[in-house]
Tab-separated table of C-alpha atoms in Angstrom:
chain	number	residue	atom	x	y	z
V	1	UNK	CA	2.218	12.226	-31.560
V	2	UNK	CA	0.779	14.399	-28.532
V	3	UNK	CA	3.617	15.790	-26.248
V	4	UNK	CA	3.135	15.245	-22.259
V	5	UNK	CA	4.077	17.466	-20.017
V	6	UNK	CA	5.514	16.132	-17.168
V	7	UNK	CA	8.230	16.840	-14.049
V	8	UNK	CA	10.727	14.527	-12.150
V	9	UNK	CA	9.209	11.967	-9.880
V	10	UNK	CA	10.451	11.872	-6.365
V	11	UNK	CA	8.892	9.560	-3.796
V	12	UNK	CA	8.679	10.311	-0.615
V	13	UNK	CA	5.901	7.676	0.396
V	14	UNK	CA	5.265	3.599	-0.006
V	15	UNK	CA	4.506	4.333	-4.171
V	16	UNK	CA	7.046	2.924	-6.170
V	17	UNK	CA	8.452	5.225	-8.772
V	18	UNK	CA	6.824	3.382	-11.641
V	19	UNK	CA	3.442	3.290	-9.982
V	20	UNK	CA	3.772	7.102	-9.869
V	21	UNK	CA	4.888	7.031	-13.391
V	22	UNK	CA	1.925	4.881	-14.184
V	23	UNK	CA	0.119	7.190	-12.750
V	24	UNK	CA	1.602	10.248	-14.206
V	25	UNK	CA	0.677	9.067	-17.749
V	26	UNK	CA	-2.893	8.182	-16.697
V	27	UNK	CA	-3.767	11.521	-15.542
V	28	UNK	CA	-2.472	12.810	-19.033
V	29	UNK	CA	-5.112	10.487	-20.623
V	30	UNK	CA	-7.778	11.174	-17.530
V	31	UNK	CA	-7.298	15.334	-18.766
V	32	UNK	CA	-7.263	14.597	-22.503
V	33	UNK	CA	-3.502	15.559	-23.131
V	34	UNK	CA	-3.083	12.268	-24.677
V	35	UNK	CA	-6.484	11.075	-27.020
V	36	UNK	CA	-7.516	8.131	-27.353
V	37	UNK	CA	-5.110	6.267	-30.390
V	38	UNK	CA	-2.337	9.097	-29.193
V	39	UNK	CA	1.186	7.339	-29.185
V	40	UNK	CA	2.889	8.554	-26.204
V	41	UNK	CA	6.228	9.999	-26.533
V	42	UNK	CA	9.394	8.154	-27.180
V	43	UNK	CA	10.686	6.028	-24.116
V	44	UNK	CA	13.942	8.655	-23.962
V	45	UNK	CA	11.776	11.247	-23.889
V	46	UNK	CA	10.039	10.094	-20.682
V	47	UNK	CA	12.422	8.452	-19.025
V	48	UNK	CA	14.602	11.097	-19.216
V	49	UNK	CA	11.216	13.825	-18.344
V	50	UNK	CA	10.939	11.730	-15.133
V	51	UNK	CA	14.508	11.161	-13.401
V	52	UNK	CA	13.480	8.175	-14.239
V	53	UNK	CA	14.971	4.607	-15.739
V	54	UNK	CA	14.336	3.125	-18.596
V	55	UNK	CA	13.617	-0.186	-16.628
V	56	UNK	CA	10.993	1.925	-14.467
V	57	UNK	CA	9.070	3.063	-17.188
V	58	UNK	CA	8.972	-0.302	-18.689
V	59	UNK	CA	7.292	-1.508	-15.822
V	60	UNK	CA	5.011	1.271	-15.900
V	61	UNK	CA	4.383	1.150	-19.172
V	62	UNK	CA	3.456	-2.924	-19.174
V	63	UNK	CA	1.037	-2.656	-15.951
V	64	UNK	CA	-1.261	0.376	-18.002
V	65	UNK	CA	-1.050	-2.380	-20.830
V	66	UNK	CA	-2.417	-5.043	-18.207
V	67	UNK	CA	-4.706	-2.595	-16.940
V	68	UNK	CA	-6.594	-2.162	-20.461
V	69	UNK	CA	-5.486	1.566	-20.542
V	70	UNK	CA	-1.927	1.255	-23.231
V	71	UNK	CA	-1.434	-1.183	-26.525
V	72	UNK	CA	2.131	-1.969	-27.636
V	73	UNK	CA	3.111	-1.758	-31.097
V	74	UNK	CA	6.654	-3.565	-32.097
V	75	UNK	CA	8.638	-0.787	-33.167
V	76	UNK	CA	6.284	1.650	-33.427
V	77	UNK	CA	5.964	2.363	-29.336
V	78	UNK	CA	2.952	2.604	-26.978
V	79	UNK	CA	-0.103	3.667	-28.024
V	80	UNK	CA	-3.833	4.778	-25.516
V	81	UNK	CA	-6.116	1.980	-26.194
V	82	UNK	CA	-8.797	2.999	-28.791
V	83	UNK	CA	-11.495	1.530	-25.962
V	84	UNK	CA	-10.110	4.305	-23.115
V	85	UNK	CA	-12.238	7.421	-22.942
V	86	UNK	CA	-10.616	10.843	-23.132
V	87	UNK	CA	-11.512	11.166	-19.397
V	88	UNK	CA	-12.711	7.994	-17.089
V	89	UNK	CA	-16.209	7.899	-15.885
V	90	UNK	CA	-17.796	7.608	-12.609
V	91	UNK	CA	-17.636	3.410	-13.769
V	92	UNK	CA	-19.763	1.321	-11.452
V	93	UNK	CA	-18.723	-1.688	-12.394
V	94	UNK	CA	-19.282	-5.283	-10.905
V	95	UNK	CA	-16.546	-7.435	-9.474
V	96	UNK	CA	-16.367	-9.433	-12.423
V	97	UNK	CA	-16.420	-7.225	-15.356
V	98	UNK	CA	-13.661	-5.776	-12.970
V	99	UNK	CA	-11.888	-8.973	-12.900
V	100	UNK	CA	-12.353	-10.087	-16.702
V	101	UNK	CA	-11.459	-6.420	-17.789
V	102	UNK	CA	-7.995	-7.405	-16.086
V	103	UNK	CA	-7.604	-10.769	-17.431
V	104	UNK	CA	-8.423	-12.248	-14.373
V	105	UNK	CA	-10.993	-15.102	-13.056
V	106	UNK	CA	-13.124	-14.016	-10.461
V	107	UNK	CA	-14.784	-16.668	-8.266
V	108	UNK	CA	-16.555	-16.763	-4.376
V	109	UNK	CA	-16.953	-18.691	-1.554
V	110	UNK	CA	-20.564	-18.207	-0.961
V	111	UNK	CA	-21.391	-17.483	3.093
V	112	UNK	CA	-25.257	-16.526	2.905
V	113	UNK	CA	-27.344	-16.479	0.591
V	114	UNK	CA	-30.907	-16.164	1.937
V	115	UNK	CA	-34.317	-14.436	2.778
V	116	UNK	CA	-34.935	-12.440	5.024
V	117	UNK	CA	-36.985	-9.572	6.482
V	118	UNK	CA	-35.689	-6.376	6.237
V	119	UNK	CA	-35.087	-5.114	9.642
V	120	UNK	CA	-35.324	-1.341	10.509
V	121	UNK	CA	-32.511	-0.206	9.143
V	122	UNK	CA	-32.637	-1.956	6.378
V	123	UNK	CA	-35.627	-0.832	5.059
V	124	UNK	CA	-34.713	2.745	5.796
V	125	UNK	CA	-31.796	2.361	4.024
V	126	UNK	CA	-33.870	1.006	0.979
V	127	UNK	CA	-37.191	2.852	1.020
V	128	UNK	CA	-39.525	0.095	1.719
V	129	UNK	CA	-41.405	-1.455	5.053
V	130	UNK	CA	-40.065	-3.150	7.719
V	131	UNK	CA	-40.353	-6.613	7.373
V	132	UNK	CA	-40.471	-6.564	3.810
V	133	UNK	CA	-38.569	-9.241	2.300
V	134	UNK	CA	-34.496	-8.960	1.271
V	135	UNK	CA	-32.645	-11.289	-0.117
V	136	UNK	CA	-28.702	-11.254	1.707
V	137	UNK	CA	-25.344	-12.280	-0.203
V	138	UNK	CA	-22.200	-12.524	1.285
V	139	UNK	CA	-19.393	-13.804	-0.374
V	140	UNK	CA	-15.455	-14.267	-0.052
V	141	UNK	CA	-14.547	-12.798	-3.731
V	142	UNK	CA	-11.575	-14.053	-5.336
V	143	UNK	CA	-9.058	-13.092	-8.105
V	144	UNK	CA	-7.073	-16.531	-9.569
V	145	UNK	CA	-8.175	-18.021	-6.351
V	146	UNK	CA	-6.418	-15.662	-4.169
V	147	UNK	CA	-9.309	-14.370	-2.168
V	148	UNK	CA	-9.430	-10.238	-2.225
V	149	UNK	CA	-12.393	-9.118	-0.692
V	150	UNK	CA	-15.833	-9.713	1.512
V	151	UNK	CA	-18.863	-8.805	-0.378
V	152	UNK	CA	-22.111	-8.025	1.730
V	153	UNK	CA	-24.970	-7.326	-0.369
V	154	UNK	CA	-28.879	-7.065	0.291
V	155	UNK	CA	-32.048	-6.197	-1.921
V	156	UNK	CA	-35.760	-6.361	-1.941
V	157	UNK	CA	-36.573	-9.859	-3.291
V	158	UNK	CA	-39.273	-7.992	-5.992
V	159	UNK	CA	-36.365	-7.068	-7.817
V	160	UNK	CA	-35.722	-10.868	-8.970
V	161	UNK	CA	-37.512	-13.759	-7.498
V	162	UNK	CA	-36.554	-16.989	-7.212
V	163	UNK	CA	-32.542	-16.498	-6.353
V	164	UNK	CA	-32.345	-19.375	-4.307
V	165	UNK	CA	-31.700	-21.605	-7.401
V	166	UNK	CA	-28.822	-19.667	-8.281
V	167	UNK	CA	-25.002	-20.394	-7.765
V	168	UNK	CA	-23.248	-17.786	-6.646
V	169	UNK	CA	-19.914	-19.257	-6.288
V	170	UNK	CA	-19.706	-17.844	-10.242
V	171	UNK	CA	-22.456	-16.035	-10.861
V	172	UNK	CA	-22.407	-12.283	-11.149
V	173	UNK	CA	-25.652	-10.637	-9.065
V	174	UNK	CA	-24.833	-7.370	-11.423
V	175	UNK	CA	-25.358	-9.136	-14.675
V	176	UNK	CA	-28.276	-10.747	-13.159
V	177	UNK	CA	-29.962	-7.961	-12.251
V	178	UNK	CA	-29.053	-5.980	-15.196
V	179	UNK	CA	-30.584	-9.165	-17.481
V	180	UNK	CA	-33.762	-9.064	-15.556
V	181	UNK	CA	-34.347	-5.870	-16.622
V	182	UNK	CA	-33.092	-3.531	-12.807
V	183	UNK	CA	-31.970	0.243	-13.645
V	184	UNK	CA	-28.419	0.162	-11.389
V	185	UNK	CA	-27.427	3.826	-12.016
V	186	UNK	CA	-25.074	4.564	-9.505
V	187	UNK	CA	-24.079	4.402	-6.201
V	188	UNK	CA	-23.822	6.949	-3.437
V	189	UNK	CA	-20.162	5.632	-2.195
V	190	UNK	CA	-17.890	6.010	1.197
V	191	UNK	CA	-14.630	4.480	1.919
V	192	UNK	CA	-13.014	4.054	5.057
V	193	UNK	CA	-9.748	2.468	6.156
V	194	UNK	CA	-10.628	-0.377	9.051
V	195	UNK	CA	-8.493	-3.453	11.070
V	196	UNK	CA	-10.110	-6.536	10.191
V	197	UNK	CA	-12.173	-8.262	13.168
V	198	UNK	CA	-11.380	-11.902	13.935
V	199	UNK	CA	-13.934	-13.117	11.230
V	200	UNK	CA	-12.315	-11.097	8.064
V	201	UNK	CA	-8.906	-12.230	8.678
V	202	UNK	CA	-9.805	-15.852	8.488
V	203	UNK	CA	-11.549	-15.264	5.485
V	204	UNK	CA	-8.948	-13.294	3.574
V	205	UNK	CA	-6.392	-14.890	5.452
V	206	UNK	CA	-4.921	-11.771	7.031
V	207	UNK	CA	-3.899	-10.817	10.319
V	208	UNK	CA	-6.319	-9.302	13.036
V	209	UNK	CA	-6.561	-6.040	12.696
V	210	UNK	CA	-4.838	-5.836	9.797
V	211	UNK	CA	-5.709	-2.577	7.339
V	212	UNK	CA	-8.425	-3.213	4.817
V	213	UNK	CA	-10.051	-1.197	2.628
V	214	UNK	CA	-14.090	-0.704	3.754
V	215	UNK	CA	-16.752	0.163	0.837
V	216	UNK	CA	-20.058	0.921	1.403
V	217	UNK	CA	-22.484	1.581	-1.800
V	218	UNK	CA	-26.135	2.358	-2.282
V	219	UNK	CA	-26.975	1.698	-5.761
V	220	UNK	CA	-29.533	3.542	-7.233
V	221	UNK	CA	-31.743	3.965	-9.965
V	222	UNK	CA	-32.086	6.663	-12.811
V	223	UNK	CA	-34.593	8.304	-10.595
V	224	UNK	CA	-32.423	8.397	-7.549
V	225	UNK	CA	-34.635	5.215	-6.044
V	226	UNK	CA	-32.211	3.142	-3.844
V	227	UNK	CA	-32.023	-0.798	-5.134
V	228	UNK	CA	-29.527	-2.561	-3.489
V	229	UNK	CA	-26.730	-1.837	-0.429
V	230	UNK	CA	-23.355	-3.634	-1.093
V	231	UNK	CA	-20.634	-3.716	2.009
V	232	UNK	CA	-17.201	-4.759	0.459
V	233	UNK	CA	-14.396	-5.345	2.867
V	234	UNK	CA	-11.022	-5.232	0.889
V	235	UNK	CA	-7.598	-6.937	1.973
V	236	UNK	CA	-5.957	-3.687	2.055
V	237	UNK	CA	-2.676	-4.751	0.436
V	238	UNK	CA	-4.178	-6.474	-2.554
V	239	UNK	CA	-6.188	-4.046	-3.636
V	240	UNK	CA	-5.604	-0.567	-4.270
V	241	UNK	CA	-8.350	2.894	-4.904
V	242	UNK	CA	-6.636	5.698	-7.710
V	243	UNK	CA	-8.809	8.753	-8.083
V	244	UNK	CA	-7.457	11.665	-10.043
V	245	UNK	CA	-9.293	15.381	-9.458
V	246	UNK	CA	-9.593	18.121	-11.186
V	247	UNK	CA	-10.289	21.878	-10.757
V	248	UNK	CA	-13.989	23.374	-10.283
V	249	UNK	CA	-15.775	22.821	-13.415
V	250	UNK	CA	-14.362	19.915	-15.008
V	251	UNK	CA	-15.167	16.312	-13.619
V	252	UNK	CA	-13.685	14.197	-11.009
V	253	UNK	CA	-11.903	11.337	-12.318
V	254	UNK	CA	-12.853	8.451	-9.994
V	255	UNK	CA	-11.169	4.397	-10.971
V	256	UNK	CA	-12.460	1.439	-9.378
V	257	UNK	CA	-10.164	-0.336	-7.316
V	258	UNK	CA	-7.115	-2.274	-8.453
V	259	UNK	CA	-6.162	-5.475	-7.856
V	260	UNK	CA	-2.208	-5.421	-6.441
V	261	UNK	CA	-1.164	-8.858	-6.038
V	262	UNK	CA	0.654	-11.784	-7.423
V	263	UNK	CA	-1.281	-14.888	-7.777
């Protein structure tokens, strides 16, 4: 058993103390303090390490388990999941596998899904000549039906013909691409806090000007060639970014976002 080192949690913003202890035990993992297969230290030993309850850290405990990240083992205690890497990698990771990974069913409204030629920007943005042809997707992307996000995507159409045919209400453009043989590397990423306009809140049935959460990717190939630009417009309080850092010389720890709502 790997001993964590660890300090009382106080909370002096919106996180809940067990989303902080969640937290506190996922940076452990993130730095390789606790190995993938470690069992964590006894419940007393945290709770009472935190200034914490025991009812706290039982919630904390069960979200890592929904999050992939802790198995429970009847009296045995809480053990990292074998599949959880000793730190987290710079994941790009579609929607979907996002959703499955979290037991959940992803679905969309689709709201384009068309040709068109790339206008200036666009094809500056992508590398390729004005007026070549893109192929847009926008969709209202859902979790258990409760709709989460607005995904904006466009691509040159040479990267897979013939989309028209597909559905998109359930298909995942990742996995397509990735099937049909497309290199998606990585993507250059900024996020930005933003009110949603008139348009977003109807679709994620939010207030005007409401916060949401505003990610903009260029995915890229192993050579650094840009592929595909992808606009997602997250309902700010149902989904949440973690990132954990670390010192100069030893990676970033960067997590997709979470999904924080109750269907």
């Amino acid at each position: 058993m790997t001993e964590m080192e660890g300090a009382p949690l106080q909370s002096d913003g919106p996180e809940p103390l067990w989303r902080l202890a969640a937290d506190a035990i996922l940076h452990e993992i993130a730095t390789g303090k606790l190995a993938s297969g470690a069992r964590l230290p006894p419940e007393r030993d945290l709770f009472t390490r935190m200034s914490i309850s025991r009812v706290t850290l039982r919630r904390a405990l069960q979200s890592l388990v929904e999050e992939g990240v802790l198995t429970p083992s009847h009296g045995r205690g809480w053990y990292v999941s074998a599949k959880v890497p000793k730190e987290f990698p710079n994941t790009l990771e579609s929607f979907s596998e996002t959703a499955r990974r979290l037991g959940l069913t992803p679905s969309s409204d689709v709201l384009r899904a068309e040709e068109a030629p790339a206008s200036l920007d666009e094809a500056e943005e992508l590398s390729i000549a004005p007026g070549a042809t893109l192929f847009h997707l926008e969709r209202i992307r859902r979790l258990d039906q409760v709709p989460v996000a607005v995904d904006t995507s466009f691509f040159a159409v040479a990267l897979f013909p013939d989309l028209g045919r597909i559905d998109f209400r359930n298909a995942s453009l990742f996995g397509l691409l990735i099937d049909a043989g497309v290199d998606l590397a990585r993507a250059e990423t900024t996020i930005e806090a933003r009110g949603a306009d008139p348009a977003l809140a109807r679709h994620l049935d939010l207030d005007v000007g409401k916060s949401t959460l505003v990610m903009r990717q260029l995915i890229v190939d192993s050579a650094g060639r840009p592929l595909l630009s992808s606009t997602i417009r997250y309902a700010g309080d149902r989904y949440r970014l973690r990132t954990s850092f670390s010192r100069a010389g030893k990676a970033a720890v960067p997590r997709v976002p979470l999904p924080r709502f109750k269907a």
